[in-house]
XYZ file of C-alpha atoms in Angstrom:
739
model
C 93.937 80.685 79.372
C 91.674 78.813 76.911
C 88.449 78.424 78.316
C 87.019 75.234 75.912
C 84.884 72.488 76.863
C 84.489 69.287 74.807
C 80.843 68.928 74.969
C 80.184 65.714 73.416
C 81.927 62.978 72.061
C 81.885 63.392 68.279
C 83.689 60.599 66.756
C 87.340 61.616 65.815
C 85.873 64.824 64.425
C 88.593 66.873 62.221
C 89.077 70.327 60.553
C 88.367 69.439 57.314
C 86.074 67.189 55.320
C 89.190 66.563 53.325
C 87.911 64.319 50.816
C 84.443 66.365 50.481
C 83.554 68.268 47.821
C 82.398 70.914 50.256
C 84.911 73.382 52.489
C 85.201 71.519 55.887
C 85.045 74.136 57.683
C 82.215 76.791 57.299
C 81.668 79.391 59.884
C 78.404 81.016 60.827
C 76.994 83.720 62.468
C 76.976 82.144 65.768
C 80.815 81.051 65.779
C 79.889 77.277 65.051
C 81.538 75.179 62.548
C 81.076 71.952 60.178
C 83.483 69.211 61.180
C 83.991 66.051 58.925
C 82.719 63.140 61.132
C 83.897 59.912 59.710
C 80.872 57.451 60.176
C 80.634 53.881 59.615
C 78.000 53.659 57.117
C 78.486 50.039 55.921
C 80.487 46.843 57.282
C 81.192 43.399 56.088
C 83.573 40.564 57.158
C 85.241 36.918 55.704
C 85.462 34.436 58.364
C 89.402 34.052 59.422
C 88.951 30.328 59.005
C 87.644 30.859 55.150
C 89.670 28.369 53.069
C 90.343 29.214 49.046
C 90.426 26.580 46.786
C 94.047 25.054 46.462
C 96.368 22.754 47.914
C 96.832 22.754 51.786
C 98.801 25.649 53.213
C 100.254 26.853 56.282
C 102.281 23.718 57.163
C 104.717 25.965 58.455
C 103.014 28.715 59.865
C 103.160 29.480 63.818
C 100.245 28.205 65.901
C 97.980 30.711 67.292
C 94.779 31.219 68.778
C 93.598 27.524 68.750
C 94.723 27.026 64.911
C 97.335 24.987 63.823
C 98.524 23.806 60.137
C 98.712 22.415 57.504
C 95.304 24.212 56.438
C 92.964 22.127 53.602
C 93.180 24.656 51.653
C 94.568 28.449 50.692
C 94.017 30.707 53.614
C 93.096 34.215 53.105
C 95.058 36.196 55.542
C 93.361 39.201 55.314
C 93.666 42.026 52.815
C 96.968 44.009 52.096
C 95.916 45.613 49.442
C 92.862 46.475 47.655
C 91.366 47.781 43.975
C 87.836 49.422 43.171
C 86.490 47.429 40.158
C 83.862 50.064 40.045
C 80.773 48.212 39.863
C 80.426 47.519 43.628
C 83.163 44.649 43.588
C 87.253 44.618 44.478
C 90.242 43.263 43.432
C 91.972 41.929 46.971
C 95.682 41.338 47.287
C 96.280 39.259 50.450
C 100.376 39.667 51.210
C 102.923 36.528 51.331
C 100.781 34.429 53.740
C 102.386 33.808 56.830
C 104.976 36.006 57.660
C 108.231 35.011 56.288
C 109.849 33.468 53.380
C 110.770 29.956 55.740
C 106.949 29.330 56.449
C 105.098 30.841 53.335
C 106.329 28.479 50.196
C 102.845 26.323 50.554
C 101.049 29.949 50.061
C 100.451 30.825 46.789
C 99.987 34.740 45.802
C 96.596 35.547 44.626
C 94.192 38.391 43.750
C 90.756 37.646 44.593
C 87.545 39.173 43.357
C 85.209 39.808 46.061
C 81.795 41.215 46.504
C 80.553 42.683 49.419
C 77.509 42.199 50.714
C 77.180 45.074 53.425
C 75.175 45.617 56.813
C 73.825 48.725 56.559
C 71.402 50.423 58.617
C 68.782 49.181 56.496
C 70.047 45.741 57.217
C 72.064 43.281 55.108
C 74.655 40.206 56.230
C 77.447 41.770 56.242
C 79.328 38.912 54.417
C 82.393 39.307 52.061
C 81.769 36.983 49.296
C 84.975 35.590 47.566
C 84.663 34.875 43.447
C 87.127 33.950 41.189
C 91.069 34.713 41.733
C 93.945 35.276 39.827
C 96.927 33.587 40.629
C 100.366 35.776 40.170
C 102.691 33.528 38.250
C 106.104 33.711 35.658
C 105.119 31.127 33.023
C 107.430 33.673 30.463
C 110.771 33.373 33.461
C 111.081 36.948 33.880
C 112.255 35.918 37.262
C 116.256 35.177 36.732
C 116.883 33.787 40.413
C 114.821 30.567 42.030
C 111.429 30.905 42.541
C 109.637 27.676 44.305
C 107.562 26.317 41.553
C 110.999 27.028 39.523
C 110.550 23.592 37.421
C 106.712 24.001 36.740
C 105.013 25.417 33.279
C 103.051 28.230 34.989
C 105.756 28.918 37.971
C 102.891 30.029 40.237
C 104.525 32.636 42.776
C 104.648 31.847 46.248
C 104.948 33.782 49.655
C 108.312 32.432 49.856
C 109.320 34.102 46.622
C 107.587 37.703 47.005
C 105.830 39.461 50.071
C 102.948 41.322 47.979
C 101.593 44.023 49.741
C 99.890 46.653 47.973
C 98.344 47.302 44.754
C 97.202 49.581 41.872
C 95.195 48.822 38.829
C 96.788 50.596 35.713
C 94.465 52.273 32.829
C 95.149 48.996 30.470
C 93.911 46.880 32.980
C 97.528 45.382 34.203
C 98.212 45.680 38.148
C 101.379 47.168 39.583
C 102.223 45.763 43.081
C 104.544 47.004 45.769
C 106.215 43.937 47.771
C 108.336 43.928 50.425
C 111.283 40.673 49.879
C 113.334 43.032 47.449
C 111.549 45.638 47.848
C 110.337 45.439 43.846
C 107.802 46.575 42.140
C 105.957 43.924 40.227
C 103.740 44.271 37.006
C 101.382 41.499 35.850
C 98.624 41.480 33.539
C 94.870 41.248 33.994
C 95.385 37.448 34.225
C 98.544 37.848 37.174
C 101.056 37.065 34.570
C 104.405 38.929 35.145
C 105.051 41.174 32.196
C 108.514 42.496 33.148
C 111.404 41.317 35.795
C 110.822 42.256 38.637
C 111.823 46.477 39.136
C 114.701 46.967 42.001
C 114.297 49.641 44.597
C 116.405 52.455 43.909
C 116.879 53.041 47.826
C 118.437 49.888 49.119
C 117.731 46.253 49.576
C 116.207 44.088 52.282
C 118.035 40.983 54.059
C 115.285 38.922 51.793
C 116.447 40.251 48.647
C 117.818 37.146 46.321
C 120.498 39.590 44.953
C 121.874 40.509 48.113
C 125.598 40.570 47.664
C 127.813 38.566 50.314
C 128.975 41.352 52.959
C 126.613 43.648 51.535
C 124.408 45.495 53.969
C 120.854 45.910 53.747
C 119.479 49.226 54.412
C 115.965 48.030 54.123
C 114.473 46.273 57.329
C 113.239 43.036 56.897
C 108.883 43.331 56.303
C 109.597 47.075 56.087
C 109.750 47.861 52.160
C 106.658 48.840 49.864
C 103.607 48.146 52.328
C 101.958 51.096 50.637
C 101.865 51.982 46.866
C 99.589 54.970 45.504
C 99.318 55.380 41.818
C 98.118 58.445 39.695
C 94.501 57.842 37.800
C 96.367 57.825 34.463
C 98.714 54.864 35.500
C 101.554 56.967 34.159
C 103.449 57.406 38.242
C 103.632 54.949 41.047
C 104.156 56.619 44.692
C 105.707 53.591 46.619
C 106.375 54.230 50.157
C 108.765 52.744 52.658
C 107.099 51.224 55.537
C 109.954 51.680 57.814
C 113.126 53.999 58.421
C 116.282 53.181 56.597
C 118.863 51.423 58.411
C 121.468 54.374 58.481
C 118.864 56.819 58.667
C 119.658 59.161 61.713
C 115.942 60.181 61.581
C 114.215 56.870 62.188
C 110.819 58.696 61.860
C 111.623 59.549 58.511
C 109.891 57.128 55.623
C 110.380 58.255 51.917
C 107.837 58.493 49.377
C 109.464 57.552 45.864
C 108.016 58.382 42.138
C 108.201 55.558 39.920
C 107.488 56.390 35.768
C 105.799 53.762 34.756
C 106.062 54.878 30.884
C 109.968 55.144 31.473
C 110.238 52.113 33.501
C 111.990 54.050 35.982
C 112.407 56.117 39.301
C 112.454 59.997 38.464
C 114.515 60.637 41.077
C 111.798 62.625 42.937
C 111.330 61.676 46.374
C 109.481 63.227 49.738
C 109.769 62.827 53.292
C 106.777 61.774 55.672
C 107.116 61.715 59.439
C 105.842 59.389 61.671
C 104.778 60.233 65.469
C 107.293 57.453 66.800
C 110.375 55.554 65.289
C 108.062 52.327 65.564
C 105.152 53.529 63.265
C 104.915 52.377 60.322
C 103.037 53.163 57.025
C 100.088 50.692 56.270
C 98.786 51.988 52.674
C 98.804 55.120 50.706
C 95.794 56.429 47.896
C 96.383 59.265 45.216
C 93.406 61.367 45.630
C 94.419 64.477 43.748
C 98.077 65.375 41.410
C 99.744 65.701 44.350
C 97.506 64.518 47.327
C 97.957 61.083 49.237
C 96.058 59.113 52.311
C 98.381 57.480 54.062
C 97.818 55.495 56.912
C 99.937 55.354 59.689
C 99.677 52.518 62.540
C 101.336 50.893 65.480
C 102.186 47.412 66.077
C 99.800 46.806 68.758
C 95.832 45.382 68.739
C 93.103 45.317 70.456
C 92.769 47.827 73.599
C 96.678 48.195 73.649
C 96.345 50.162 70.063
C 97.502 53.801 69.921
C 97.946 55.054 66.547
C 95.500 53.537 63.469
C 95.149 56.705 61.179
C 94.391 58.399 58.164
C 96.242 61.414 57.012
C 95.823 63.648 54.040
C 99.611 64.508 52.682
C 99.674 67.380 50.488
C 103.387 66.600 48.682
C 103.480 70.273 47.233
C 103.710 71.681 50.277
C 106.841 70.837 53.260
C 107.186 72.295 56.691
C 110.521 73.764 57.999
C 112.374 70.146 58.484
C 111.385 69.306 54.775
C 108.400 66.871 56.024
C 105.245 66.682 53.878
C 102.306 68.172 55.455
C 99.720 65.895 57.089
C 96.436 66.668 57.931
C 94.133 63.972 60.103
C 91.798 62.381 57.871
C 90.189 60.156 60.312
C 91.133 58.048 63.589
C 90.602 54.422 63.098
C 90.149 54.055 66.650
C 87.093 56.349 66.638
C 84.588 56.201 63.950
C 80.879 57.101 64.482
C 78.662 54.268 64.170
C 74.930 55.679 65.105
C 73.468 52.492 63.500
C 75.974 50.068 66.047
C 76.809 47.991 62.797
C 78.698 45.283 63.896
C 77.672 45.474 67.762
C 78.678 42.119 69.548
C 81.176 41.349 67.024
C 84.060 41.902 69.819
C 86.060 44.491 71.134
C 85.600 48.053 69.466
C 82.368 46.944 67.505
C 79.922 49.359 69.650
C 79.456 53.364 69.088
C 82.172 54.917 68.267
C 83.347 51.787 66.437
C 87.135 51.282 66.303
C 89.428 49.156 63.825
C 92.014 48.076 66.199
C 93.919 45.564 64.443
C 97.514 45.185 64.391
C 97.673 45.472 60.408
C 95.360 48.096 59.306
C 96.823 48.424 55.787
C 94.234 49.328 53.062
C 92.571 52.960 52.498
C 90.755 53.336 48.743
C 88.961 56.395 48.149
C 85.979 55.164 46.211
C 84.406 57.375 43.508
C 81.379 58.932 45.789
C 84.263 60.141 47.964
C 84.029 57.398 50.757
C 86.681 55.349 52.258
C 86.795 51.888 52.201
C 89.277 50.263 55.160
C 90.373 46.740 55.577
C 92.664 44.832 57.558
C 95.740 42.036 57.115
C 94.871 39.597 59.852
C 97.837 37.862 60.157
C 95.879 34.709 60.292
C 96.070 32.797 62.353
C 98.097 35.062 64.821
C 95.682 38.392 65.161
C 93.070 38.273 68.043
C 92.230 42.043 68.506
C 88.544 41.607 68.569
C 88.056 38.896 70.801
C 91.357 37.368 72.608
C 92.043 33.860 71.945
C 90.174 33.960 68.526
C 91.640 34.628 65.036
C 90.658 37.810 63.836
C 88.123 37.803 60.492
C 88.935 39.747 57.593
C 86.885 42.843 57.893
C 85.710 46.042 55.295
C 84.443 49.325 56.536
C 82.845 51.554 54.640
C 83.618 55.343 56.090
C 81.639 58.290 55.436
C 83.166 61.590 56.360
C 79.920 63.385 56.796
C 79.579 67.225 57.514
C 78.299 67.965 61.249
C 77.602 71.026 63.279
C 80.810 70.842 66.139
C 79.758 71.483 69.297
C 79.563 74.999 70.866
C 83.008 75.571 73.270
C 82.059 75.676 76.267
C 83.536 77.809 79.472
C 85.169 74.682 81.442
C 88.724 73.349 80.074
C 89.208 69.739 80.462
C 92.717 68.625 80.665
C 93.856 64.975 80.264
C 96.319 64.792 83.459
C 99.274 63.049 81.880
C 96.951 62.022 79.384
C 94.148 59.520 80.519
C 96.151 58.014 83.177
C 92.741 56.687 84.978
C 92.939 53.770 81.759
C 96.601 53.878 80.532
C 100.126 54.041 81.828
C 100.826 57.842 82.449
C 102.737 60.059 80.271
C 102.692 57.167 76.829
C 101.509 58.547 73.682
C 98.439 55.677 74.533
C 97.687 57.812 77.254
C 97.419 61.234 75.515
C 95.874 59.848 72.476
C 92.850 58.341 74.573
C 92.477 61.628 76.175
C 92.536 62.955 72.982
C 89.165 60.292 71.822
C 88.038 60.716 75.693
C 87.479 64.522 74.561
C 90.346 66.569 76.908
C 90.714 70.157 75.600
C 94.536 69.752 76.484
C 96.885 66.782 77.279
C 99.527 67.332 79.839
C 103.253 66.185 79.794
C 105.490 66.598 83.022
C 109.029 67.556 81.421
C 112.635 66.362 82.514
C 115.561 66.167 80.752
C 117.602 63.153 79.493
C 121.934 63.165 79.634
C 121.989 64.800 76.232
C 119.675 67.362 76.417
C 116.402 65.874 75.412
C 112.858 66.669 76.988
C 110.751 63.849 77.830
C 107.310 62.969 79.606
C 107.956 61.647 82.755
C 105.993 62.162 86.412
C 109.483 62.681 87.489
C 113.113 62.294 86.585
C 113.288 59.410 89.006
C 111.935 56.525 86.598
C 111.503 53.354 88.560
C 108.169 53.565 89.493
C 107.196 54.335 85.855
C 109.544 52.755 83.690
C 111.058 48.698 83.516
C 114.383 50.254 84.786
C 114.824 48.142 87.571
C 114.259 44.924 85.708
C 116.711 45.901 83.135
C 120.331 44.157 84.229
C 122.343 46.403 81.910
C 121.442 49.805 83.858
C 122.100 47.972 87.494
C 125.016 50.304 87.990
C 123.004 53.932 87.078
C 121.046 53.359 90.885
C 122.241 56.599 92.824
C 121.108 58.709 95.460
C 120.407 62.336 94.408
C 118.952 65.416 96.372
C 115.886 66.401 94.386
C 114.528 69.944 95.474
C 115.543 69.256 99.285
C 114.594 65.336 99.715
C 117.208 62.563 99.208
C 115.685 60.229 96.621
C 117.123 56.873 95.752
C 116.604 55.164 92.378
C 117.251 55.866 88.538
C 116.915 59.046 87.203
C 116.426 60.306 83.263
C 119.582 62.874 83.311
C 121.729 59.599 83.863
C 120.192 58.264 80.264
C 120.951 59.373 76.749
C 117.679 59.567 75.118
C 118.367 56.506 73.136
C 119.204 54.580 76.189
C 115.918 55.675 77.775
C 113.902 54.604 74.408
C 115.054 51.133 75.229
C 113.044 51.353 78.393
C 109.195 50.446 78.447
C 106.414 52.291 80.690
C 104.840 50.676 83.000
C 101.836 51.931 85.680
C 102.851 53.908 88.522
C 99.596 52.890 90.678
C 99.480 49.234 90.142
C 97.509 48.578 93.352
C 94.930 51.523 92.669
C 94.347 51.063 88.857
C 95.236 46.873 88.204
C 93.865 47.431 84.761
C 96.454 49.400 83.686
C 99.060 46.824 84.439
C 97.580 45.170 81.037
C 99.844 47.893 79.471
C 103.110 47.580 81.440
C 106.098 46.770 78.993
C 104.209 48.073 75.768
C 105.116 51.518 75.113
C 108.437 54.244 74.933
C 109.174 56.765 76.926
C 107.844 59.281 74.934
C 109.789 62.593 73.592
C 108.258 66.309 74.503
C 108.346 66.872 70.630
C 106.346 63.378 70.212
C 103.942 64.580 72.526
C 103.388 68.134 70.266
C 103.457 66.348 67.377
C 100.492 64.201 68.166
C 98.790 67.040 69.626
C 99.228 69.303 66.098
C 98.094 66.568 64.338
C 94.828 65.921 66.291
C 91.380 67.582 66.609
C 89.623 67.896 70.153
C 85.993 66.730 70.207
C 84.657 70.258 69.457
C 86.721 70.925 66.249
C 89.536 72.643 67.926
C 93.125 71.881 68.196
C 94.331 69.952 70.848
C 96.553 72.116 73.078
C 99.458 70.778 75.179
C 99.513 71.877 78.924
C 103.876 71.042 79.942
C 104.849 70.935 83.020
C 108.439 71.612 83.903
C 109.830 69.561 86.644
C 112.491 70.581 89.062
C 113.221 73.462 87.095
C 116.164 74.689 89.610
C 117.710 71.438 90.553
C 117.902 70.779 86.327
C 119.535 74.357 86.480
C 121.962 73.484 88.975
C 123.355 70.168 86.711
C 123.500 72.107 83.578
C 120.439 70.877 81.939
C 118.274 73.960 81.919
C 114.609 72.811 80.558
C 113.429 76.144 79.245
C 115.275 76.793 76.311
C 114.654 73.117 74.804
C 110.960 73.439 75.869
C 110.628 77.013 73.634
C 112.525 75.210 71.151
C 110.614 72.546 70.408
C 107.413 74.746 70.705
C 108.652 77.017 68.049
C 110.091 73.973 66.052
C 106.334 72.791 66.090
C 104.830 75.750 65.421
C 103.329 76.452 68.602
C 105.558 79.448 70.342
C 102.885 82.531 69.858
C 100.046 83.946 71.879
C 97.447 82.147 69.880
C 99.002 78.433 70.139
C 97.129 76.214 72.190
C 99.873 75.803 75.050
C 99.775 76.479 78.580
C 103.258 76.261 80.401
C 102.716 75.074 84.123
C 105.456 75.317 86.782
C 105.432 74.667 90.901
C 108.049 77.253 90.853
C 108.172 81.064 90.551
C 111.691 81.955 88.729
C 111.159 80.379 85.795
C 107.859 81.261 85.040
C 109.207 84.861 85.603
C 111.860 83.997 82.967
C 109.269 82.234 80.799
C 107.343 85.327 81.004
C 109.838 87.269 79.479
C 111.026 84.737 76.592
C 107.468 83.829 75.120
C 103.916 84.779 74.835
C 102.295 81.434 75.371
C 100.173 81.240 78.558
C 101.933 80.548 81.445
C 100.161 78.989 84.871
C 101.649 79.269 88.325
C 100.802 75.889 90.154
C 100.244 76.050 93.749
C 99.976 73.019 96.133
C 97.996 72.305 99.366
C 101.283 72.765 101.569
C 104.925 73.918 101.537
C 106.340 76.752 99.068
C 107.979 76.988 95.890
C 111.602 75.058 95.734
C 113.169 78.126 94.059
C 112.244 80.697 96.725
C 113.219 78.151 99.467
C 116.509 77.566 97.666
C 116.779 81.364 97.652
C 115.899 81.738 101.552
C 112.740 83.470 100.574
C 110.366 82.748 103.601
C 106.908 82.948 101.315
C 104.838 79.720 100.878
C 102.556 78.818 98.663
C 100.008 79.843 101.369
C 101.120 83.414 100.482
C 100.926 83.051 96.881
C 97.063 82.507 97.198
C 96.217 85.862 99.411
C 95.239 88.771 97.081
C 98.622 90.084 97.404
C 100.323 86.971 95.950
C 97.927 86.697 93.238
C 98.075 90.552 92.096
C 102.318 89.121 92.083
C 101.268 85.802 90.100
C 99.208 88.067 87.600
C 102.232 90.206 86.561
C 103.544 87.160 85.268
C 100.884 84.162 84.336
C 97.592 83.925 82.935
C 96.308 81.538 85.438
C 96.829 79.475 88.446
C 96.630 75.491 88.899
C 95.226 74.804 92.540
C 95.558 72.064 94.598
C 91.670 71.112 95.406
C 92.044 71.774 98.923
C 92.749 75.459 98.300
C 89.512 76.346 96.629
C 87.498 73.888 98.686
C 89.318 72.202 101.923
C 88.042 69.448 103.839
C 86.025 69.184 106.854
C 87.422 66.947 109.572
C 85.152 64.090 108.389
C 86.455 64.159 104.839
C 83.418 66.040 103.352
C 83.919 69.335 101.161
C 83.581 72.311 103.365
C 83.105 76.059 102.683
C 84.589 77.451 99.411
C 87.541 79.849 100.036
C 87.930 83.333 98.494
C 90.671 82.394 95.993
C 88.819 81.697 93.056
C 86.925 85.086 93.361
C 90.104 86.636 93.747
C 91.884 85.211 91.056
C 89.130 86.315 88.890
C 89.351 89.771 90.353
C 92.769 90.110 89.173
C 92.679 88.855 85.997
C 93.377 85.062 86.922
C 91.945 81.646 85.377
C 92.027 78.692 87.926
C 92.376 75.467 86.834
C 91.736 72.737 89.916
C 93.601 69.351 90.462
C 93.760 66.538 90.383
C 90.341 64.830 89.236
C 90.258 61.297 89.787
C 87.462 58.235 90.410
C 88.807 56.138 92.661
C 87.176 56.426 96.313
C 90.328 57.393 98.258
C 90.631 60.825 96.028
C 87.382 61.665 96.305
C 85.875 63.509 99.245
C 83.837 61.364 101.325
C 80.415 62.044 100.309
C 81.118 61.127 96.731
C 82.555 57.374 97.741
C 80.715 54.612 96.726
C 82.296 52.205 99.399
C 84.615 51.871 101.838
C 86.789 50.346 99.097
C 89.457 52.687 98.660
C 90.248 51.645 95.129
C 86.632 51.174 93.697
C 85.238 53.946 91.601
C 83.007 56.765 93.359
C 81.075 59.901 92.088
C 83.604 61.939 90.478
C 81.068 63.444 88.305
C 79.488 64.768 91.506
C 82.869 66.031 92.763
C 83.421 67.905 89.656
C 80.036 69.762 89.435
C 80.614 71.537 93.307
C 84.439 72.959 91.913
C 82.336 73.807 88.725
C 79.776 75.612 90.855
C 82.451 77.439 93.285
C 83.665 78.906 90.024
C 86.522 76.717 88.883
C 87.553 77.517 85.441
C 89.448 74.436 83.893
C 90.501 71.124 85.817
C 92.848 68.217 85.357
C 91.575 64.783 85.302
C 93.022 61.603 85.247
C 89.707 60.282 83.641
C 89.007 62.967 81.109
C 85.798 61.135 79.599
C 84.105 61.647 82.982
C 84.938 65.133 83.345
C 84.275 65.994 79.812
C 80.908 64.467 80.017
C 80.131 66.603 83.235
C 80.695 69.724 82.543
C 79.278 69.253 79.229
C-alpha cells in the first residue's frame, strides 16, 4: 500500500507544465520533481452593470439579483470568446445576450476591443477598459431567412438571430465565429460584415435552426452547439466542438471535435471523440496550441461553492485511448489556482489563496505568446452570482502562469478522502471527490454497490433513502421493499432495483443532516456517480505532491450481491482494466469487510488489497458459512499472518488500535499495529472526523456533539502509535496534520 502524504496545499499541481518550454517533470537525485503550479499573476474585472452605447437592451430578460430590464444601453453579459490582438489588448465576444431567441431581440451582436488594466503583485487598478466595437451585420444579405433587422440597410444581427459563442481570427484579419442556434460557422470581415452565408453543421440541427423542416428531429440539443471553436495558426483549419452530446448518441459523455477547411469552405470529414467526466458536463472553449494539440475547457453548470468541474485539459488529436477517445491531460483546475499575491482578495467567494473561478460559465481560454493562459467568464447577466449571493457576477479576466515549482517530498502517511471530502459535501458525489483532491487527499474512496443492470455505482449502502431523494420521487414509490442484508432486515429503496438510467435521475443528499447542516445546501444538485466516473476523475487528476490520485474502492455486501446474481468483483476489475488501472503499479487499493472476496481478488488481480476490520462482529461471509471466527480473531498474530497471505494491508477501526477508556478518553495502544507490521501489512485507520461526537473526550471542544473539535490532535496520537494511513471525512485537516 502506497505511503504517500500530501504535504502542502500546492494549488492544482499537475504532472506537466504542458505549455511551458521546459519539460514538466525533471527528476533529481533526491527523487523530487518539478511540477507546473498554475498561479494567478494578473486579474481585471468589468462591472456586471456596465452599459455600452446603443439602444436599450434586456426588455424581456429574466429579472435576477435585483436587476430588471430594460437597461439603458447595451449590456455586456461577459465574454464567451476572445482573440489576442497581440499588443496587450483583446477582441472580446459576448454571446446572444440573455439566453434565448425570445428574450434577446434587442441585444446587438458585437465584438468589443478591450484593454485590461491589470492588477498584479505590483499594483494596478484591475479594471477592463472597453473601447471600440464592431457590430456583426449582414448588409449584403448573405442570410436568406428573416432576421430581426431585416428591413434596415445595415441589418445589424441580434441575439434572436444567432447565439455567438466562440471566435478565432484568420490571417487576413477576418473572424470566424462559432454559434449555437444552427449551429453555424459565421465568417465576418474585420468590420463585422458577414462575408458568406452561414455554414451549416454537417452533424445536425438544433431546435432553433431556422432551416429545421417540419417534423424533423433536432440532433443537437438547444444551446449545445459550437460553444468552442479553435483555429490553426495559419487560419486554414477550424476545430468546432459540440458543447453537449447528440440527442441520439448512446454515449452521452461523448463530445465531437470536427475539422473545417476554410480554403475549401467545407468540413473535411475528420472527427475526434472527447469524453467528459459526466453526461451533464459541457465544453466551454478550445484553443489550438500546436498542429494537433488543443486546450479544452470542460465545466459543469454549477456556480459558487457548488462548483465541481472547471478545468482546462490538453487534448492530443494524434492519440486515442482504447475506447477511441482523444487523450486528455490536466493543465489546470480553475477551482484551485495559486494566488500568493492575493489578487482580487475580498471580491467574494474564491478570491483568496488559492484563487477559484467558480462561475457557472467558464467559457474562455487563450494561450498568449508568452505561454501564459488568459481565462474569462460569461456572466449570463443578470443571472449569475457565484462570488456574492444576490449580486450579479462581474466579467473577469484572469492571467495564469504555469510556473515550475518543486513538488513537496512524498511523506509516509497516506490520506484517504473518506467517501470524498464528506465532511463538506454530500458523500459519494463527484463534488465530494473533487474537493478531497483539492484538499490534498492521496486517495479517494468510493463504496461500490450494483444497479439492476450490473453497473457499479458509488453509494454508502445499496439502500439509498438516506443518501438520495428517492423517497420523494412518486414514480419510484412502488420500489420500496424490505430485504435481508447480511442477516439484518432493511426497508427502503435498493440500487439493485434500479437501472443505471433510472438511478441517474435521482440526486444525492446529505446523509447526516443534523451533524452537517451546511452540507444540506448541496442537496438535490449532484448525480449518483458510476465507478467508471470516479476512476475517470482520479486518473485525470494529480495530488498535491504531484503524484497520481489513487482510488480505494470498497466492495459493499459482496456475499449478498453474489446471492442475487450481481457479483461485484468482475465488473470492478473490468472497470479498472478499462481505465488502465489494473496492474501492480496502479494507485488502487481494493478493500472489503469480508474475507472471501478478497481471497478471490488476490487470484485475479495484482492491485493492492486491504482487509477491513470492524470494532465488533464478524465478516459476513464467515457468518454465512458457519465459521465462528470474528474480527477480533482476524487481528490476533495468527489472524494477521493469514491476512498477509492474500492482502497487503488492513483497514482498522480506530478502537482496534487505541481503545477508549470508560471516560471516552484514549487508552493504551494495542499491539495490533506492531503485529501487522511484523507480517508485512500496512495499517490504515478509520474514520477520522472533526465533530465532537466522533472524537475522544480529550479532543472535544465542548458538550455540543456536532461542534468541531481537535481532529488534528487525535490524528497525531494515532500516527505516533505507528499508523501508516487514515481515512478522513476532512482530508484538509488530515493532510495538514500529517505534513
